[in-house]
CSV table of C-alpha atoms in Angstrom, one decimal:
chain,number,residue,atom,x,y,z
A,1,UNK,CA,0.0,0.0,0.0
A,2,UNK,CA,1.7,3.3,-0.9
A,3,UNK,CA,1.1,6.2,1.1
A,4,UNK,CA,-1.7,9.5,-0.5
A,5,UNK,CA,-0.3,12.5,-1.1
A,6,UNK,CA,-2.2,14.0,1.3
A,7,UNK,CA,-0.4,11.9,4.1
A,8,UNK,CA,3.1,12.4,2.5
A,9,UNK,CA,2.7,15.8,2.4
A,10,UNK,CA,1.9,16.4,6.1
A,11,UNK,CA,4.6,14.6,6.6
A,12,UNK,CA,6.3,17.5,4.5
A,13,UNK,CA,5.1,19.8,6.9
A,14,UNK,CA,6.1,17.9,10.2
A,15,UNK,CA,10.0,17.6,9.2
A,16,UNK,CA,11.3,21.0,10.4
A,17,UNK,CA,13.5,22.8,7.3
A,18,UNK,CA,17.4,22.8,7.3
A,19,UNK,CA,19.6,24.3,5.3
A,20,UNK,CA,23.3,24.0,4.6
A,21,UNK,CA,25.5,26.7,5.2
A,22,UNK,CA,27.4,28.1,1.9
A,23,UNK,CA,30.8,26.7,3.5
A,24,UNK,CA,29.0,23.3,4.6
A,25,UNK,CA,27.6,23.2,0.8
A,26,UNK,CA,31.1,23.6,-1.0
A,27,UNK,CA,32.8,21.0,1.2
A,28,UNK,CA,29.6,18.4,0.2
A,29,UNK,CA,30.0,19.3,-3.1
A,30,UNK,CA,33.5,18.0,-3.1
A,31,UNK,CA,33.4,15.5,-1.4
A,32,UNK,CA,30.8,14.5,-3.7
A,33,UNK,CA,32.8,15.2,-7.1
A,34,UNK,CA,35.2,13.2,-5.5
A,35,UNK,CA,33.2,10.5,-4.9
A,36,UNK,CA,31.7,10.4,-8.2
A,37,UNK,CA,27.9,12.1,-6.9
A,38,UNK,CA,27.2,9.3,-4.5
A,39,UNK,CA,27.0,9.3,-0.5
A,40,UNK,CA,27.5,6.5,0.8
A,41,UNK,CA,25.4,5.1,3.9
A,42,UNK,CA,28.5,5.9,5.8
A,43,UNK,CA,28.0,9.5,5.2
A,44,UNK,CA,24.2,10.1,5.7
A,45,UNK,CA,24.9,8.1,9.4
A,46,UNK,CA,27.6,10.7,10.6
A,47,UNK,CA,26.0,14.0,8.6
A,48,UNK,CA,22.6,12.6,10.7
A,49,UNK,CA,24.5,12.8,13.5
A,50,UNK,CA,26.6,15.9,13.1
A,51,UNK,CA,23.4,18.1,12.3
A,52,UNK,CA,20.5,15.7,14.3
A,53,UNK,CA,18.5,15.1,11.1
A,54,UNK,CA,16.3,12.5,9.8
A,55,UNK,CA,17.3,10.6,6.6
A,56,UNK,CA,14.7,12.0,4.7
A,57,UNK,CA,15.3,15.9,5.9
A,58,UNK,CA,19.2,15.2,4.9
A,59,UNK,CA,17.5,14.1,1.7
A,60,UNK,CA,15.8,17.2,1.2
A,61,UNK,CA,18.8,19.3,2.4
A,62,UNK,CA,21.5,17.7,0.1
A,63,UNK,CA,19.1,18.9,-2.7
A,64,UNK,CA,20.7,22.6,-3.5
A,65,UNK,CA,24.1,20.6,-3.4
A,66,UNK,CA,22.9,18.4,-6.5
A,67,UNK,CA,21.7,21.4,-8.5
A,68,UNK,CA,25.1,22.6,-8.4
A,69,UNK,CA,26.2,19.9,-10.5
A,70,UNK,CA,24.2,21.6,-13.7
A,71,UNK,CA,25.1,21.9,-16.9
A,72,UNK,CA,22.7,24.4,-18.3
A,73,UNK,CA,23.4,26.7,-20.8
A,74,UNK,CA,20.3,27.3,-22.4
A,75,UNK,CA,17.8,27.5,-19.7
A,76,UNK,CA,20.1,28.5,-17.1
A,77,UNK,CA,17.7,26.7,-15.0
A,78,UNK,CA,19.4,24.7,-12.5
A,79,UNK,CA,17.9,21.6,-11.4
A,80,UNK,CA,19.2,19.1,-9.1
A,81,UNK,CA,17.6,15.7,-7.8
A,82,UNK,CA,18.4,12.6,-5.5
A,83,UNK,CA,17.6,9.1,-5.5
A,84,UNK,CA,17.7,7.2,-2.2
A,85,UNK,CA,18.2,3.8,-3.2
A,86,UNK,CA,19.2,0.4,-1.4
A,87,UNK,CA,22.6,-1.2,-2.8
A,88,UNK,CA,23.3,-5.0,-3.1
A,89,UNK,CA,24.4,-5.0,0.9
A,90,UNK,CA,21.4,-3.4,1.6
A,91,UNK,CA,22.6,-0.2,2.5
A,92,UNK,CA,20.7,3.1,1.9
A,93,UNK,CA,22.9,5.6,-0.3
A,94,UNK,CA,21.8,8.9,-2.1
A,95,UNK,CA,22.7,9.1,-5.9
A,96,UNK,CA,23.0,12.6,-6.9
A,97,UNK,CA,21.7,14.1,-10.1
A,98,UNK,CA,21.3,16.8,-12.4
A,99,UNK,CA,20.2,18.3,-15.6
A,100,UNK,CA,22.4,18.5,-18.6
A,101,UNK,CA,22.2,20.2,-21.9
A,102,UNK,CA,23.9,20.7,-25.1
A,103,UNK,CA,24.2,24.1,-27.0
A,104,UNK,CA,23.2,24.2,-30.1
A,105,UNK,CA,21.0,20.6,-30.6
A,106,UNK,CA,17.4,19.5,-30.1
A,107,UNK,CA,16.2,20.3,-26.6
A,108,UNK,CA,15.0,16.4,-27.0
A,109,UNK,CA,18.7,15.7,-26.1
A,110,UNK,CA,18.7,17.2,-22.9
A,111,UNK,CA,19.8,14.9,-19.7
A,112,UNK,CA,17.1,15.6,-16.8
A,113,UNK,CA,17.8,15.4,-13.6
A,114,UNK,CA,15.3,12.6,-12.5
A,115,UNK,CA,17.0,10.9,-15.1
A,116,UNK,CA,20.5,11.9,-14.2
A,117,UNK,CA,19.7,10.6,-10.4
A,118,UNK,CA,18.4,7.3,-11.6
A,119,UNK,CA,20.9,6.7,-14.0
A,120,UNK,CA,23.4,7.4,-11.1
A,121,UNK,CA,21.8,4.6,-9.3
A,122,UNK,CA,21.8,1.8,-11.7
A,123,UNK,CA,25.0,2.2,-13.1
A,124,UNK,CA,26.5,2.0,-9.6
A,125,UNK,CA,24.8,-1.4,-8.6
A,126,UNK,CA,21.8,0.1,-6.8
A,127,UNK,CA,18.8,-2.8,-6.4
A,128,UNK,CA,16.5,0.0,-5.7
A,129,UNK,CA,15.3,3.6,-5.7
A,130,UNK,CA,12.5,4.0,-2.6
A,131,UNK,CA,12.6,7.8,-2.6
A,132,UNK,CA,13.2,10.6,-5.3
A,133,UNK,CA,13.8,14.3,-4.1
A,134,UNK,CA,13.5,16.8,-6.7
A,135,UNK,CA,14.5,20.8,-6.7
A,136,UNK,CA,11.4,20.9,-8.8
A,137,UNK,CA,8.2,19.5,-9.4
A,138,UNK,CA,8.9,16.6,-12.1
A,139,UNK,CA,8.0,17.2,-15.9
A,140,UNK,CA,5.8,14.4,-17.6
A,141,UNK,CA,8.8,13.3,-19.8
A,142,UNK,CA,10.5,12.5,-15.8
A,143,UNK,CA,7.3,11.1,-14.4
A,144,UNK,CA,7.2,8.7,-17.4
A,145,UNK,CA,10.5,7.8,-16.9
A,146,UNK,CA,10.4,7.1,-13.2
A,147,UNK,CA,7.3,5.0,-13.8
A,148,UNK,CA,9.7,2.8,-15.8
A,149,UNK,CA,11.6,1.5,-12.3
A,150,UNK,CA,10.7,-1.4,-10.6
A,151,UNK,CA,9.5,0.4,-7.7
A,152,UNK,CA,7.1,2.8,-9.9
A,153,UNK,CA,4.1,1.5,-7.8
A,154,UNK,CA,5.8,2.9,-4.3
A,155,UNK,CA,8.4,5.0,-5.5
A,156,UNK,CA,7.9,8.6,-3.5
A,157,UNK,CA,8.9,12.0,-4.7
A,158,UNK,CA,10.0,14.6,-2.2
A,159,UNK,CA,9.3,18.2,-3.4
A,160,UNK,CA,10.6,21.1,-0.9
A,161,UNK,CA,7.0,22.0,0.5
A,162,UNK,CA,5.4,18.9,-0.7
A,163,UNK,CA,5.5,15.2,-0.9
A,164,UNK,CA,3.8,12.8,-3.6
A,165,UNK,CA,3.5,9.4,-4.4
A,166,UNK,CA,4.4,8.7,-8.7
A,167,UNK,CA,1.0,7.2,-8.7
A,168,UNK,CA,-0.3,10.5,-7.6
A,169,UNK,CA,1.8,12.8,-10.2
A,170,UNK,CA,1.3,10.2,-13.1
A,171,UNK,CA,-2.6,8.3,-12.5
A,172,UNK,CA,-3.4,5.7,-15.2
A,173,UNK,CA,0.0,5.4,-16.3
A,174,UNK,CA,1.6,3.8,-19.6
A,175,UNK,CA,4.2,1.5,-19.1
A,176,UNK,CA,6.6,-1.3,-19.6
A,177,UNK,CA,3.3,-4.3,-19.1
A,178,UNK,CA,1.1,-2.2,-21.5
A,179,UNK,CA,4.1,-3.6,-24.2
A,180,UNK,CA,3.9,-7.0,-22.7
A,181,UNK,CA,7.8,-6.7,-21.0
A,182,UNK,CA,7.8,-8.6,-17.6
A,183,UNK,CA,10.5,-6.8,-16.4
A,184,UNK,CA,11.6,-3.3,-15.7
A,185,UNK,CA,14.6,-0.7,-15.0
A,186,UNK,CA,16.9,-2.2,-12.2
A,187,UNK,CA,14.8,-5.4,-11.6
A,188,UNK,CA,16.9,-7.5,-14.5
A,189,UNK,CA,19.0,-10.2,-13.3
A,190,UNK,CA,22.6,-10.5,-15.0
A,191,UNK,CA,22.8,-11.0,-18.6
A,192,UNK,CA,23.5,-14.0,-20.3
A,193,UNK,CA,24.0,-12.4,-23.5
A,194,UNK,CA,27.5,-12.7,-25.5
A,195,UNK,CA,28.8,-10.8,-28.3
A,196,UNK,CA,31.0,-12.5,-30.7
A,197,UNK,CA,33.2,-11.1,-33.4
A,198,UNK,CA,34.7,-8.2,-31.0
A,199,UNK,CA,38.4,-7.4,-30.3
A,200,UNK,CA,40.4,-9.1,-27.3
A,201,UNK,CA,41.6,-5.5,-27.1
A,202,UNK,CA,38.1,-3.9,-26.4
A,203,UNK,CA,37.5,-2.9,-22.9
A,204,UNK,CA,36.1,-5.3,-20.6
A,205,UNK,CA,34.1,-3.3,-18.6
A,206,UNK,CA,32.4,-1.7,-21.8
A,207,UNK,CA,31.4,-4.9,-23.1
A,208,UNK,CA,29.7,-5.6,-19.7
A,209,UNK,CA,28.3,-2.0,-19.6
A,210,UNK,CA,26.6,-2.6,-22.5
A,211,UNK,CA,25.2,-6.2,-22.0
A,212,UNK,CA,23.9,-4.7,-18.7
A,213,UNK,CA,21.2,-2.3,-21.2
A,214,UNK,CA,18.4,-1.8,-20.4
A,215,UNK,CA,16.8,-2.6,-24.1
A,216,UNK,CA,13.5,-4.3,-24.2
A,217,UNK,CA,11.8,-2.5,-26.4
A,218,UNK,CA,14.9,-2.7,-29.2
A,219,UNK,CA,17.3,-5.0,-28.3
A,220,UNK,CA,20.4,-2.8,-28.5
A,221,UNK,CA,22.8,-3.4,-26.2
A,222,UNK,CA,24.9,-0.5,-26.0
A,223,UNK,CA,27.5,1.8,-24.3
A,224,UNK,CA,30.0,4.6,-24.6
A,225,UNK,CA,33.1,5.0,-22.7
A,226,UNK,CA,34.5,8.3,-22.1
A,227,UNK,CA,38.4,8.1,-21.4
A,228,UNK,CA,39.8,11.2,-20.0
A,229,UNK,CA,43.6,12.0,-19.1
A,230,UNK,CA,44.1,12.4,-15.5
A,231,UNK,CA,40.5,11.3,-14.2
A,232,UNK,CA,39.8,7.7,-15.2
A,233,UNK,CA,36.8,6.4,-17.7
A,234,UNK,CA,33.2,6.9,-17.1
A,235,UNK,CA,30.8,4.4,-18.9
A,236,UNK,CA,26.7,5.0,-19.6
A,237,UNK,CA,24.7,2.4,-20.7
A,238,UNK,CA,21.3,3.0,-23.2
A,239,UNK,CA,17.6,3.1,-20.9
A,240,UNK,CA,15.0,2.2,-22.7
A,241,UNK,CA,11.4,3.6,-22.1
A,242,UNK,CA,8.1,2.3,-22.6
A,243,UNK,CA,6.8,5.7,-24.0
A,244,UNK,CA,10.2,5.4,-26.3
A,245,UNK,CA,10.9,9.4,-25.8
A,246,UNK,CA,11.9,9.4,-22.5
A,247,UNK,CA,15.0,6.7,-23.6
A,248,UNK,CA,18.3,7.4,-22.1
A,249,UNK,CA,21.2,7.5,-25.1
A,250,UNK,CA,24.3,5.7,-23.5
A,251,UNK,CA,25.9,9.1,-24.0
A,252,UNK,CA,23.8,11.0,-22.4
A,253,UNK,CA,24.5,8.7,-19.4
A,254,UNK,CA,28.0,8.5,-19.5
A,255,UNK,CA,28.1,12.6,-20.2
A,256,UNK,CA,25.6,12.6,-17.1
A,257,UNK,CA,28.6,9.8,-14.9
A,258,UNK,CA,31.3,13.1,-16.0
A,259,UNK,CA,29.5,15.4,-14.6
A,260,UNK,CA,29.2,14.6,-11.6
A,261,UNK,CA,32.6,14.5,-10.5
A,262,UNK,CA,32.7,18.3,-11.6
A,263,UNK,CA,34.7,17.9,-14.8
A,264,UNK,CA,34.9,20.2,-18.0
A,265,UNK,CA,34.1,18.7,-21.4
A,266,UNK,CA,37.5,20.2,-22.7
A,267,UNK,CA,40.1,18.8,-24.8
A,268,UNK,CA,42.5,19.1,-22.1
A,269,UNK,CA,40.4,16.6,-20.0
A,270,UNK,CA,38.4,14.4,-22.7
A,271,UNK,CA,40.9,11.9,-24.6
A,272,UNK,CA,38.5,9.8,-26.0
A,273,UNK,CA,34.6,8.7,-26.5
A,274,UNK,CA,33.9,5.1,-27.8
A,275,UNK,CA,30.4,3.9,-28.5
A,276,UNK,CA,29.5,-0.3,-28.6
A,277,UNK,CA,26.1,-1.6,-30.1
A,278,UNK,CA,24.6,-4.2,-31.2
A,279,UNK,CA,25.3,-4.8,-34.5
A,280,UNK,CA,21.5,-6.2,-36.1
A,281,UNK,CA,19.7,-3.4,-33.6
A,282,UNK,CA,21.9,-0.1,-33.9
A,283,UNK,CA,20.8,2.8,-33.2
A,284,UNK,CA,22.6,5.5,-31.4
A,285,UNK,CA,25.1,6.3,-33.6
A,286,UNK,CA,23.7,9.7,-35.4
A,287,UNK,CA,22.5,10.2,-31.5
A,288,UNK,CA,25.8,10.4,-30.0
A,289,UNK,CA,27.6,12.2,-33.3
A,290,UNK,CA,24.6,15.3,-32.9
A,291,UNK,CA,25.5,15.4,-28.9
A,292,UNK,CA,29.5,15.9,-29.4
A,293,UNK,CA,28.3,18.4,-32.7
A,294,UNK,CA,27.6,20.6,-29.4
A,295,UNK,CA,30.8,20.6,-27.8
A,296,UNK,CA,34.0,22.9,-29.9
A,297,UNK,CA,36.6,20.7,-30.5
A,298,UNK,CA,35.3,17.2,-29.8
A,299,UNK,CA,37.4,14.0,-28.8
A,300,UNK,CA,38.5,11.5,-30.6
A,301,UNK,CA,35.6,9.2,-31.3
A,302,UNK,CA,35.3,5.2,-32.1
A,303,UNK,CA,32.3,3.4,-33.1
A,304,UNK,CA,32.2,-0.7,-32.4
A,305,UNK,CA,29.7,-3.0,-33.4
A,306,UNK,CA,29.4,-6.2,-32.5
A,307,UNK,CA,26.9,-9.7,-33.0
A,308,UNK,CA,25.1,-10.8,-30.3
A,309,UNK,CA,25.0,-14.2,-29.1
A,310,UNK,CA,21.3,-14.8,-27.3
């Protein structure tokens, strides 16, 4: 049984407000860059502690700290937003997240932060999101995407005056059953798809980026890897969507991974950017050339395909 809005947002009401100061934001915010946008159960027990909060109001008050993660240079509207989800030990860790967009292309290409948050979560192991806190009230493009999780039926979104369950924000929903798929985002066991015909010297954790898609609707397992000089790889992995719009590009989450450790998109800290799909069901590679068109002077760029073995 999930909870009515009407209850979730009284308890809105009941959790007395904090804020961070501006020094106790900036030393989050790197600590978080360092740690790649996620704090760890560790860290919510001893900033609990420290400042005698609740999980839920350090939730809400680690919010301003995501939007500064932003990339937003069209609507210079900065939106941040945080996924509480369970990891494989079962321990509760907030995924941070944030919007991203991309001068000069189709506003469709956008990363949102909803998105950004979840995206932060699977990629990193989480088994599931319980809680979504939001700098804004969600769009219908992020609703539908949420209501593509596992947890869709329970899954609560923390606004700062109000709380909401997805059922209330999204009623008579669309969604991965209405296509006859079984499963959904995060509830997929591992893979036991191959591909064959690929390079002993492609990356390893690539290839299992990629096999780890989420792809129901098409099939294409795919990935990018960006390599940069001095700050290690970041991988994304394509999110597929019932609605199809709402689809995460495996650039786009992999762009999303480099943000939020607080890195420029600059040739002084991008080497490289290499895409792997599926070579009967490819589709992202006009999608990821019409993201880097944004960015002067893009990276090198290499495109893999490979045959999957079912």
């Amino acid at each position: 049984m999930t909870a009515s809005s009407k209850e979730l947002s009284q308890e809105a009401l009941n959790l007395a407000s904090f804020s961070f100061s501006l020094e106790q934001k900036t030393a989050l915010f790197t600590q978080l860059k360092q740690q790649r946008g996620i704090l760890f159960q560790r860290d919510i027990i001893a900033l609990c502690n420290e400042h005698k909060l609740t999980e839920t109001q350090l939730l809400k008050a680690c919010v301003p700290v995501a939007s500064l993660f932003s990339v937003a240079p069209i609507s210079q509207f900065y939106v941040g937003a945080i996924a509480l989800g369970i990891n494989q030990q079962g321990e509760t860790q907030f995924y941070f997240g944030a919007n991203v967009e991309f001068t000069h292309q189709a506003l469709s290409l956008v990363v949102h932060a909803e998105q950004s948050a979840i995206n932060n979560a699977w990629l990193n192991g989480a088994k599931s999101v319980i809680k979504i806190a939001i700098s804004d009230a969600p769009c219908g493009y992020c609703r539908q995407f949420m209501n593509e999780l596992d947890t869709a039926d329970s899954l609560e979104i923390l606004l700062p005056e109000k709380h909401f369950s997805l059922h209330d924000l999204l009623p008579n929903a669309f969604g991965p059953k209405d296509l006859g798929n079984e499963i959904s985002l995060m509830s997929q066991s591992a893979s036991t798809h191959q591909f064959s015909g690929i390079s002993n010297a492609c990356d390893e954790t690539l290839i299992k980026t990629a096999l780890n898609a989420y792809v129901p609707y098409t099939g294409n397992f795919s990935a990018v890897k960006i390599s940069t000089y001095h700050d290690g790889d970041f991988y994304g992995s394509y999110a597929e969507n019932a609605a199809y719009s709402p689809s995460l590009s495996p650039l786009q989450s992999a762009l999303s991974q480099f943000y939020l450790s607080g890195l420029s998109f600059d040739d002084q800290t991008v080497k490289s950017i290499t895409l792997l799909e599926t070579e009967d069901a490819k589709n992202q590679l006009e999608v990821a050339k019409a993201v880097l068109a944004s960015f002067e002077n893009p990276p090198a760029f290499e495109y893999i395909t490979a045959a999957l073995i079912k």
